[in-house]
XYZ file of C-alpha atoms in Angstrom:
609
model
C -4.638 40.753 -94.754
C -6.582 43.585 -93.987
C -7.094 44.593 -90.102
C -10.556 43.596 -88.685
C -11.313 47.745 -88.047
C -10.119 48.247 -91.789
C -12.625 45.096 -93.202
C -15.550 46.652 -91.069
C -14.580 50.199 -92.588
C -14.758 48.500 -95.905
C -18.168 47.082 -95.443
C -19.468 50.923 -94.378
C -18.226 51.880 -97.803
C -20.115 49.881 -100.383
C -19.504 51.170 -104.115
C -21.919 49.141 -105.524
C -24.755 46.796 -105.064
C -25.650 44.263 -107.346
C -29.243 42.019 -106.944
C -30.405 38.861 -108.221
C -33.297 36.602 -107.756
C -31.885 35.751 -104.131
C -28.479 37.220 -104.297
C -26.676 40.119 -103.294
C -23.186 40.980 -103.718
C -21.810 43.795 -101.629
C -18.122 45.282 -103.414
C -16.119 46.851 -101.087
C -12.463 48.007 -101.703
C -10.700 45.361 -99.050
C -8.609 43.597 -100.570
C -8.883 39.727 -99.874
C -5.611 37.159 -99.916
C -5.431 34.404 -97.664
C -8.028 35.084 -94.577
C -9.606 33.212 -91.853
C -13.150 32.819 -91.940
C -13.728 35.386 -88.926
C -12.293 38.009 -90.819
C -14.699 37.116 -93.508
C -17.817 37.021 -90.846
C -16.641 40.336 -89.682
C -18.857 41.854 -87.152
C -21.930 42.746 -88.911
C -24.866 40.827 -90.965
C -22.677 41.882 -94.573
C -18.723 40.216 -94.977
C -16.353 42.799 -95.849
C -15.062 40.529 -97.813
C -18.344 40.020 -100.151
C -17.883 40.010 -104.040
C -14.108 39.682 -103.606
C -12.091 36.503 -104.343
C -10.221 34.867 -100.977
C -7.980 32.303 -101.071
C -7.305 29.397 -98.957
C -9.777 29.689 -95.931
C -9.180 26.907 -93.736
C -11.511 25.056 -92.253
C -12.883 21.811 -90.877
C -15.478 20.215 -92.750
C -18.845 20.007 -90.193
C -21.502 19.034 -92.140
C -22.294 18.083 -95.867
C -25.756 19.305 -97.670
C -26.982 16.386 -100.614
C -29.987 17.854 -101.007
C -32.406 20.909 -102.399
C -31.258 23.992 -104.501
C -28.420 24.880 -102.109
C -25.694 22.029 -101.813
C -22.619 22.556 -100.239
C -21.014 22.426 -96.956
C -19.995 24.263 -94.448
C -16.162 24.552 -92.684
C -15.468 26.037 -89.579
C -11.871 27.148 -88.194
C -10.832 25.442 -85.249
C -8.903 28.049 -83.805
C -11.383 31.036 -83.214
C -10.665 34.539 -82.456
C -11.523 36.397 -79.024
C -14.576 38.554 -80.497
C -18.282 36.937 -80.235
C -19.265 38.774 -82.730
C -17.275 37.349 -85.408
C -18.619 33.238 -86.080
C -15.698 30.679 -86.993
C -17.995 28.928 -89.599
C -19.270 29.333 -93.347
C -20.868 28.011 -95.550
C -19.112 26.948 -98.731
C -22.335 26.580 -101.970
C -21.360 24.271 -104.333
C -24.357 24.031 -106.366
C -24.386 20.432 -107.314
C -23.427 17.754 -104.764
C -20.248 18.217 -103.268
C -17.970 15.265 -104.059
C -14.381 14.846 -102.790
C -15.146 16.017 -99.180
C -15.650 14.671 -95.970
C -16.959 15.435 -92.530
C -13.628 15.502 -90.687
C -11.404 16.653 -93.374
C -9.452 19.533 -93.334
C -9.582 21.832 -96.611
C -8.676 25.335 -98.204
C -11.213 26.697 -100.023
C -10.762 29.296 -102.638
C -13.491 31.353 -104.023
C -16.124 34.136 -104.251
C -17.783 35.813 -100.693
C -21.364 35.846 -102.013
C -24.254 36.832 -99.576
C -27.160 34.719 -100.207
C -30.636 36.386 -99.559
C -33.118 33.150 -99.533
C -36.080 34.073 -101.035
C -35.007 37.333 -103.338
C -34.042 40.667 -101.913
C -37.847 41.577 -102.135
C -38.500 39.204 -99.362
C -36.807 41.195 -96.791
C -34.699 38.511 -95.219
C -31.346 38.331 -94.124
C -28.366 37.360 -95.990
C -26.126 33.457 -95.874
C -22.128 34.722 -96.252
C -21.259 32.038 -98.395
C -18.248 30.881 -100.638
C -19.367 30.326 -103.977
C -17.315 28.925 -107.006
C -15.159 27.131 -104.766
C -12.463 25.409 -105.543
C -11.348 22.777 -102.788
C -8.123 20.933 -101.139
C -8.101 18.569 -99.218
C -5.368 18.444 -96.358
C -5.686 15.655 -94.182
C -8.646 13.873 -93.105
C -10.070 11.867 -89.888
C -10.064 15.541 -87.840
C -12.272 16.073 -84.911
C -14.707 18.551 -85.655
C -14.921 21.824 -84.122
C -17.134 20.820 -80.548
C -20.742 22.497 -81.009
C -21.319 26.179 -79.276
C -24.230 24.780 -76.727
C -27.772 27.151 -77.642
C -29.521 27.473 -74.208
C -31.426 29.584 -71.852
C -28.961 31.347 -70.564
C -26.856 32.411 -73.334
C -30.004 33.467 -75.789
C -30.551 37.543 -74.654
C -33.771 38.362 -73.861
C -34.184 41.315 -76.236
C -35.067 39.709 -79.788
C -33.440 42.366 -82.260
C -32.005 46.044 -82.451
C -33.636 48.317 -83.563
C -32.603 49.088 -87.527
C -31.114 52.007 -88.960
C -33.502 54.775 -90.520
C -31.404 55.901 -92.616
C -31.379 52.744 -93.743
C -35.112 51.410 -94.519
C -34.762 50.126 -90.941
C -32.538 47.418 -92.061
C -30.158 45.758 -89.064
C -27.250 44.496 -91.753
C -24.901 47.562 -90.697
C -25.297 47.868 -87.114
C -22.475 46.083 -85.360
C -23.535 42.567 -83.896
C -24.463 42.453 -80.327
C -24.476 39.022 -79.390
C -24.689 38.905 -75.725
C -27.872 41.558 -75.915
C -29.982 40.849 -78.435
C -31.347 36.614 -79.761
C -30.954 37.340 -83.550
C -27.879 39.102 -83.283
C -26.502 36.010 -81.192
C -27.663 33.497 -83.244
C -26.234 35.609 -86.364
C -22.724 35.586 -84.342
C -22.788 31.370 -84.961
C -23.734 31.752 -88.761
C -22.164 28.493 -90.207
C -20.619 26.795 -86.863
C -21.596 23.635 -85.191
C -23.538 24.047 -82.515
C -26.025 21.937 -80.434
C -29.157 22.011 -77.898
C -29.949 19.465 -75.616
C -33.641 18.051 -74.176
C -35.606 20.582 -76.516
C -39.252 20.509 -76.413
C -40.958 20.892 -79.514
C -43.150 23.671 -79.852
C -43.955 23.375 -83.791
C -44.371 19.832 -84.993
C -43.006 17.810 -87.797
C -44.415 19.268 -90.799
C -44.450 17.821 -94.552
C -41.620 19.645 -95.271
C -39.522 17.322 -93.004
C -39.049 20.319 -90.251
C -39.508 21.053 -86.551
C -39.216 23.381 -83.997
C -37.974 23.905 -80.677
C -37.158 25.983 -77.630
C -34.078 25.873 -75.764
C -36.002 27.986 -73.110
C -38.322 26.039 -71.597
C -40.490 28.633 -69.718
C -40.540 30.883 -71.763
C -44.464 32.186 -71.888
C -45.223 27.925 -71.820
C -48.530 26.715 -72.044
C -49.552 24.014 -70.351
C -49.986 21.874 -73.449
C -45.768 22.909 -74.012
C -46.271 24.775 -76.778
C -44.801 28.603 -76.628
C -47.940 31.463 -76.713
C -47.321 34.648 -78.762
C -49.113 37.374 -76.750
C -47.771 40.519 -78.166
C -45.428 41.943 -80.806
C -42.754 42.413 -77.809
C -42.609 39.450 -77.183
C -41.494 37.152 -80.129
C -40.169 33.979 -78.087
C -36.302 34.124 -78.440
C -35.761 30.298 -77.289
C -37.775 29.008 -80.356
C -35.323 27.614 -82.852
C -36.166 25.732 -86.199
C -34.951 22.042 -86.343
C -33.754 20.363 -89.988
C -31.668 17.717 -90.817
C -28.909 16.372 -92.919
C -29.777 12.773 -92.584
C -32.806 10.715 -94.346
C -35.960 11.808 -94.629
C -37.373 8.554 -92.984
C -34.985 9.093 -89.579
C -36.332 12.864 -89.045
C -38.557 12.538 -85.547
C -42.344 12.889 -86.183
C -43.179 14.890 -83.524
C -46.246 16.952 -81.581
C -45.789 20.280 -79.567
C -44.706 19.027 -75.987
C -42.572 16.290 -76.714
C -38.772 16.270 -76.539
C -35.852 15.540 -78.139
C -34.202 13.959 -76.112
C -30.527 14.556 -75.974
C -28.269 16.124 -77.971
C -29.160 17.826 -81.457
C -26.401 19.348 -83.033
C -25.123 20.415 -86.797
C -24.745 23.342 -88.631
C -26.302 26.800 -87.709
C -28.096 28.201 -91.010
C -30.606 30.748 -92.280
C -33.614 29.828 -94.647
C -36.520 31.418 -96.198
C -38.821 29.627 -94.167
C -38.155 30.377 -90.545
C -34.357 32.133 -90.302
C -32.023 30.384 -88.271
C -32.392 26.606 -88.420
C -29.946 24.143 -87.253
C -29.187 21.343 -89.953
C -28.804 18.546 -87.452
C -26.157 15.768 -88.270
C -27.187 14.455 -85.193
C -30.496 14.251 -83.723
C -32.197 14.012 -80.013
C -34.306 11.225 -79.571
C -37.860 11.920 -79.323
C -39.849 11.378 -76.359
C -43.637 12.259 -75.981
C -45.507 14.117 -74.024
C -48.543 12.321 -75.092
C -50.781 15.572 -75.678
C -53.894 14.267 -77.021
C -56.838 16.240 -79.204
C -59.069 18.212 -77.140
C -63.047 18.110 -77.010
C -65.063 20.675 -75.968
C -68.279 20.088 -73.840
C -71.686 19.429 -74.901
C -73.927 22.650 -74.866
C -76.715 22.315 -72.815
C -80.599 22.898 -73.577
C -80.879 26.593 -73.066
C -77.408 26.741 -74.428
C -76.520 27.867 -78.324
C -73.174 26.703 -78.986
C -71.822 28.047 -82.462
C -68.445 27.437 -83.604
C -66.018 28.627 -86.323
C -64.010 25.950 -87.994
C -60.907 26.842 -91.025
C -61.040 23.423 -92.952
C -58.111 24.226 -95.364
C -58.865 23.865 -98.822
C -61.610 21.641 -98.827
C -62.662 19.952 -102.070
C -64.477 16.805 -103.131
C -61.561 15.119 -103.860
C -59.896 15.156 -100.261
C -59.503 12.265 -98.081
C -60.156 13.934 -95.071
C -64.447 14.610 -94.886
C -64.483 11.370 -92.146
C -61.847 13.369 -89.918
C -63.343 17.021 -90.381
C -66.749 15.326 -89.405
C -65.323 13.447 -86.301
C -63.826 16.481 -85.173
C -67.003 18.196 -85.286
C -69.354 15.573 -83.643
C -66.869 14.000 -81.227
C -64.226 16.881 -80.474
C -66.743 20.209 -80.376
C -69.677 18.361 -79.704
C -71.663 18.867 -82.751
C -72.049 22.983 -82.452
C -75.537 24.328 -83.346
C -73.900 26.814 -86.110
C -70.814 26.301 -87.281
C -68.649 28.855 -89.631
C -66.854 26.897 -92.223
C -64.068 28.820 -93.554
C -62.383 27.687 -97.031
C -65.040 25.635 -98.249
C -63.956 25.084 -101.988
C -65.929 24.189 -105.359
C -67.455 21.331 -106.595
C -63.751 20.737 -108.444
C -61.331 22.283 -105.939
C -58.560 24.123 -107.878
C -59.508 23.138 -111.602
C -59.848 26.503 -112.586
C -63.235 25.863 -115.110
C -65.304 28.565 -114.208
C -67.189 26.202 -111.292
C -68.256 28.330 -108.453
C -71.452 25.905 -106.709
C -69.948 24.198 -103.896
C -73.049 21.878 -102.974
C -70.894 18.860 -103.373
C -68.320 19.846 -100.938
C -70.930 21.034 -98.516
C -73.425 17.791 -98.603
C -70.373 15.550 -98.543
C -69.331 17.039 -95.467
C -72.870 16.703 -94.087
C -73.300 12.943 -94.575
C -69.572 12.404 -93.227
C -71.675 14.118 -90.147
C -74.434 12.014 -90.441
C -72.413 8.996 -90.652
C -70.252 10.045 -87.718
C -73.525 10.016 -85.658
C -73.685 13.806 -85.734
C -77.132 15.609 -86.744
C -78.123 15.974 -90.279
C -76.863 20.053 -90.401
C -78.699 22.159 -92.981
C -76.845 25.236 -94.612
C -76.726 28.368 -96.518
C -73.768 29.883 -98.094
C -73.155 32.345 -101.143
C -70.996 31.328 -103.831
C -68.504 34.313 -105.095
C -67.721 35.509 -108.395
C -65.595 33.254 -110.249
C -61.876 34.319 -108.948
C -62.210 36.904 -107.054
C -62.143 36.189 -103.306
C -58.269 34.625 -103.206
C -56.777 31.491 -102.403
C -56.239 28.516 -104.434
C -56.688 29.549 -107.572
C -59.645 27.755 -109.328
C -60.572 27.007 -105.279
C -62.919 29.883 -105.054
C -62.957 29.579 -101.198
C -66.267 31.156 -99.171
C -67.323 30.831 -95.834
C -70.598 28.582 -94.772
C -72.893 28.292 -92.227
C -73.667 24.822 -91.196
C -76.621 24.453 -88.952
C -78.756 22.203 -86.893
C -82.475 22.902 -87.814
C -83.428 20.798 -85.001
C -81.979 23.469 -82.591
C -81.817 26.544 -84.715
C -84.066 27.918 -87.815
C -82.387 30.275 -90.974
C -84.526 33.341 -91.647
C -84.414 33.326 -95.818
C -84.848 36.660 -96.670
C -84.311 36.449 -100.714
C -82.065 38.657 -103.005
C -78.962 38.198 -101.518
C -75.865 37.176 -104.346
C -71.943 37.771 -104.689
C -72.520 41.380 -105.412
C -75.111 42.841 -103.629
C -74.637 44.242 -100.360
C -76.840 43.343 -97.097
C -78.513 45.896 -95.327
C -80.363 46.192 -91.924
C -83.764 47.759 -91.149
C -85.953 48.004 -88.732
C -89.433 45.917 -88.425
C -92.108 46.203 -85.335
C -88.396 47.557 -83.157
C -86.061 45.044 -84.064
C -83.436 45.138 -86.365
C -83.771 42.810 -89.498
C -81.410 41.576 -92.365
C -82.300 43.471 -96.161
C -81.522 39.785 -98.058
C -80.363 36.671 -95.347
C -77.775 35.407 -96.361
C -76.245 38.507 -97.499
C -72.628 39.798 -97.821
C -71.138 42.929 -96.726
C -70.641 45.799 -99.239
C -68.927 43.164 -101.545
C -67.489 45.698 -104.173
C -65.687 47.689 -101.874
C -61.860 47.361 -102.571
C -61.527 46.165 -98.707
C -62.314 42.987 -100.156
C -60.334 42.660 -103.489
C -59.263 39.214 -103.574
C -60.378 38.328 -100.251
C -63.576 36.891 -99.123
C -66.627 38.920 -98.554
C -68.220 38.545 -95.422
C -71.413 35.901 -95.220
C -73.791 37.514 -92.649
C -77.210 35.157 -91.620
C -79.892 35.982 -89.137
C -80.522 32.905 -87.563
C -83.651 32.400 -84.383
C -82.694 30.057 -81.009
C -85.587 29.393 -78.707
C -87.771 32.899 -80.222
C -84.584 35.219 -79.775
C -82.624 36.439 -83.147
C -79.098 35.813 -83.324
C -76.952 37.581 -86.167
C -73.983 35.839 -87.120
C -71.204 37.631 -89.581
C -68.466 34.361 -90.842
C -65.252 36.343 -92.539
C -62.368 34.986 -93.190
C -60.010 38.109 -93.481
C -56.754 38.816 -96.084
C -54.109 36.571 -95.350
C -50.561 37.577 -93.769
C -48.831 36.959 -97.184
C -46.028 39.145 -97.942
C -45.280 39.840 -94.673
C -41.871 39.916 -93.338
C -41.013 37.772 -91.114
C -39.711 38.359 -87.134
C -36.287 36.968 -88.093
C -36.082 39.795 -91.326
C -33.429 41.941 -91.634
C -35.680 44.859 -91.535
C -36.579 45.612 -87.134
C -39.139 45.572 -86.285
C -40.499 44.154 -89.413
C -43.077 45.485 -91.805
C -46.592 44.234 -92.041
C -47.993 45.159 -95.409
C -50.764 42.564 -94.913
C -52.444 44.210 -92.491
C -53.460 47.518 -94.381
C -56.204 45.533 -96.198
C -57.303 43.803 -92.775
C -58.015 47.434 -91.229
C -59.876 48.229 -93.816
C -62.147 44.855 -93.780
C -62.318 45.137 -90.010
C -63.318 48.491 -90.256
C -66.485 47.687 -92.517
C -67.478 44.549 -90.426
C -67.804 46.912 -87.274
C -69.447 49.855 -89.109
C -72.172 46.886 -90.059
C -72.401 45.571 -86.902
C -72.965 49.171 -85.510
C -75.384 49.445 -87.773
C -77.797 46.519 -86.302
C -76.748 47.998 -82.960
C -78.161 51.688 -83.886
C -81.414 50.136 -85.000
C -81.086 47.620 -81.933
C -79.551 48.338 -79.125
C -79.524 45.097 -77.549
C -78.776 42.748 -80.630
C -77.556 39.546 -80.587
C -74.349 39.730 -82.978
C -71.732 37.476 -83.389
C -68.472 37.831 -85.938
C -66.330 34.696 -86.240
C -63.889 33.290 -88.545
C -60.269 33.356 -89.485
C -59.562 36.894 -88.834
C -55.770 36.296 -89.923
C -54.260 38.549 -87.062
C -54.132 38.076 -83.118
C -56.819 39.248 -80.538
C -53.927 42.116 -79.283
C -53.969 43.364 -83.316
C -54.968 46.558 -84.252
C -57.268 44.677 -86.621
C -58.769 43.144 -83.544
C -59.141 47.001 -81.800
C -60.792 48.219 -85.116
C -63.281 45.372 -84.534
C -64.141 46.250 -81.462
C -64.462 49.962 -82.069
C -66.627 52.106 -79.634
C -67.308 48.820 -77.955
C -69.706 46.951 -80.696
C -67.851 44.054 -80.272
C -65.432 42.169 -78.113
C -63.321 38.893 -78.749
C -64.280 36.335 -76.780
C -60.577 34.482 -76.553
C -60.011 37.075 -74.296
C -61.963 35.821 -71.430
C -59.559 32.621 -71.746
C -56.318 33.252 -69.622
C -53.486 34.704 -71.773
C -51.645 31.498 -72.380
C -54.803 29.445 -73.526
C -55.359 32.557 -76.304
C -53.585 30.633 -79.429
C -55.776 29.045 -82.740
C -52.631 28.242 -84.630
C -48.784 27.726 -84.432
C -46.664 29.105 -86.721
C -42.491 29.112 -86.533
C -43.167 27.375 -82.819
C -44.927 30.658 -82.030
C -48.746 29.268 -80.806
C -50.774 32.274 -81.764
C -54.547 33.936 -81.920
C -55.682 33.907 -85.649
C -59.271 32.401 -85.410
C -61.863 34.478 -82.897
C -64.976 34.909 -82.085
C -66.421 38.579 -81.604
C -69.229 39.204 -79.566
C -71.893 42.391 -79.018
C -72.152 43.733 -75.823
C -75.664 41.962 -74.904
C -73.867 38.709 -74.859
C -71.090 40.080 -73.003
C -72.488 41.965 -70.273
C -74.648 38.627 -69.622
C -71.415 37.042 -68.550
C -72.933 34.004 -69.052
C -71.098 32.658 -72.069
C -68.113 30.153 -72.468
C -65.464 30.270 -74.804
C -63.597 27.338 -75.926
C -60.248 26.592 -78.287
C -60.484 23.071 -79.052
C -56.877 22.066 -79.976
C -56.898 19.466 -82.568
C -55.118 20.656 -85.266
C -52.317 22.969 -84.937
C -50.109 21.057 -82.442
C -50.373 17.924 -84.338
C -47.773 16.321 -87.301
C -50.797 14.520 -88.624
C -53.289 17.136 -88.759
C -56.460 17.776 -91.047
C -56.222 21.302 -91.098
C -54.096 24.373 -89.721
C -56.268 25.740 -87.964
C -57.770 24.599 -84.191
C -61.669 25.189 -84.006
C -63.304 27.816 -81.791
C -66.422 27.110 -79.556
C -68.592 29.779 -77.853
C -72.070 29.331 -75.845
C -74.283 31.545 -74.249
C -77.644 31.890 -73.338
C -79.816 34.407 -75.883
């Protein structure tokens, strides 16, 4: 058996690389008889051992995996070495359902170190050592299992991740684990091994997907809803911890952000493609709530013009969910006198016929107001060219502006379509709209695949109001905080730059022909208010997002990995600012919620024109 410096020697000396769909196999020259599974860990993110054959690894068995593409189980040696870096548990893939093992028994396992990248190589994640092609003995049976490594505040560092090697793409698999410094490189030390945290509050809820998240540091930038606030790239929340389980579907805990489990969770320590390290829980806390309820905003007054943006996810005709979007807009922000609908579908949803007119959707939604006791809202909206602004494919998402033409009147200015751009001029001093609605510069390749801004000029009490709704390129494709790549890459946001940059270059525009313009951008931005997307929108001070007035742990639209986090804002010119007599408002209904009717939590702002 080779020494532990000679196996981490071997994994610096790779002669080949081989990739698959979600596999990579690292060849080293060690050469692997009968080893423990530390010596197969080793001390970095790649085994030394990986693409080589070992032979009867002993372990406990610690948990069992009946379900999805990757069955198996994992083992975990009882008697561990000295080094933290190096975890006492693997996981042993199987393929089909394992059969012939038990929780409790003790095996050899003979096979192939394989490391596992879920999600392809292209996805940037890190790698699952894993025994593949195993083939398994039983020993005895009836053995206590290894006792769980306890995950808490004190023993998860601070510092999230090392910084990774250029000469190596910035990857972290060949730097040498540092558990006790940095979170991922501590929670990469207990790869595979039993471990356990107790009384975790939930700060992602129980999603379809039969998931959860926690923190095992309870104070960690907390909001006083529980959830955990994202407030810069520094700071990426090292408590939060994904929660899955290897029991029924029907026992997992349907939970809210600020509850608890209650207890002891424990199981398995493993890596997936959505969210890194999760623990596979063969025992579960027991929930207890918090009781958060949905928020609702306050009623705008008289001189007030409330005007809200509002992600509805997807919708279509066919959903179930028009009575609920409506409820949330009369009851929870009041019924707004704009609002910005983002990802308003067709009059088919995805049935990808060619069907761009979305006046279904739209007056559907409208009566659900009506019927909810809300006013009877009046809109505008321009439908896109068939496939071009992303999403659901068939979907053809846009944004919409719902109004309240008791409150507020639409200046129609014809000529405005899905591919000509909106201008501004100027008329008797004041700036005016070239087509209302309009879109901005909608063949520019900012907005390939993406939706086009809608821009409206809209008139409260005799003042003009110009309102831009976007809904910005998603974060698709980038990689995520747990990636093996540190800090990780965010392709996404090239295209947002770009789209912010022509949104404020338009708004400066209305400013240059008006100095003291009403202008308001809202929508689903896709990036947080400390983004560089965010600074490009507020470039030489045309606008400023309005989230910001909120203190720093109220900023969050949306959770995402247990992270609550900015992605919907609303922008505002400098006349509104410098009035300091507006209110801003996230109205958190959604995102903290198992049972919710869209991602997304709505945004409220009034002011005074």
């Amino acid at each position: 058996m080779p020494s532990k410096s000679s196996a981490r020697l071997a994994a610096l000396t790779v002669a080949a690389v081989c990739s698959a769909a979600s596999t990579v196999v690292l060849v080293s020259p060690a050469h692997a008889d009968t080893v423990r599974i530390h010596d197969i860990q080793g001390t970095t993110r790649i085994s030394p051992y990986a693409g080589q054959q070992v032979t009867d690894v002993a372990g406990i068995v610690t948990g069992i995996r009946t379900y999805g593409s990757s069955r198996g189980f994992w083992i975990q040696d009882p008697n561990p070495d000295d080094n933290p870096a190096t975890s006492e548990g693997v996981f042993v893939f199987t393929s089909s359902t394992p059969k012939g093992v038990a929780v409790g028994d003790a095996v050899t396992v003979t096979g192939t170190v394989s490391e596992f990248v879920p999600g392809g190589t292209a996805s940037g994640n890190q790698a699952i050592t894993e025994i593949t092609k195993p083939t398994t003995t039983v020993v005895s049976s009836g053995n206590a299992v290894p006792a769980p490594v306890v995950i808490s505040a004190r023993s998860v560092p601070a510092a999230y991740a090392p910084a990774g090697d250029t000469a190596a793409n910035g990857s972290v698999n060949a730097l040498p684990l540092l558990p006790q410094k940095y979170a991922l490189d501590y929670y990469e030390s207990l790869e595979g091994m039993n471990v356990q945290v107790a009384d975790a509050r939930v700060v992602g809820a129980t999603d379809p997907f039969t998931e959860l998240w926690v923190t095992v540091k309870p104070w960690e930038n907390v909001n006083r809803r529980g959830g955990t606030v994202y407030g810069s790239y520094g700071s990426q929340n090292t408590g939060r911890l994904q929660i899955q389980s290897l029991g029924a579907t029907a026992d997992f805990p349907v939970a809210n952000v600020g509850d608890t489990l209650s207890g002891a969770t424990a199981g398995p320590l493993d890596y997936n493609q959505f969210g890194g390290y999760t623990l596979v829980a063969s025992r579960l806390g027991t929930l207890k709530s918090a009781g958060v309820q949905r928020e609702s905003t306050r009623k705008q007054s008289r001189g007030e013009l409330a005007v809200a943006t509002y992600n509805v996810e997807n919708l279509d005709p066919s959903d179930n969910t028009f009575a609920e979007h409506a409820a949330a807009i009369v009851d929870n922000l009041k019924s707004p006198d704009i609002v910005s609908l983002e990802e308003i579908q067709d009059n088919n949803g995805a049935t990808n016929d060619g069907t761009t007119a979305a006046d279904v959707t739209v007056t559907k939604l409208i009566d659900a107001i009506v019927a909810a006791g809300g006013p009877k809202y009046d809109w505008r909206s321009i439908s896109p060219v068939d496939g071009q602004d992303g999403g659901e494919p068939g979907g053809n998402i846009r944004q919409v502006f719902l109004f309240n033409p008791q409150r507020v009147s639409f200046t129609d200015r014809a000529g405005g379509d899905a591919t000509t751009a909106v201008g501004v001029t100027k008329v008797r001093g004041k700036a005016e709209l070239t087509v209302s609605p309009g879109r901005i510069d909608p063949a520019n390749e900012a907005w390939k695949s993406s939706r086009k801004p809608l821009v409206g000029e809209f008139t409260f009490r005799g003042k003009t109001v110009f309102l831009i709704a976007n809904h910005f390129n998603s974060k698709g494709g980038d990689q995520a905080l747990t990636s093996q790549y540190q800090p990780p890459a965010r392709s996404s946001e090239v295209q947002r730059h770009k789209q912010a940059t022509l949104v404020n270059a338009f708004v400066k525009n209305i400013l240059d022909t008006q100095k003291n313009a009403d202008v308001i951008a809202l929508g689903d931005i896709n990036d947080f208010e400390f983004s560089d997307t965010a600074k490009i929108l507020e470039t030489d001070g045309a606008l400023w997002s309005a989230i910001k007035s909120l203190p720093k742990n109220e900023r969050y639209s949306y959770v995402y990995q247990g992270n609550a986090q900015v992605l919907d804002q609303i922008l505002i010119s400098p006349s509104i600012r410098r009035s300091c007599d507006f209110e801003y408002d996230s109205v958190h209904i959604n995102s903290e919620f198992h049972d919710q009717i869209s991602d997304h939590d709505p945004q409220v702002l009034r002011f005074q024109p």
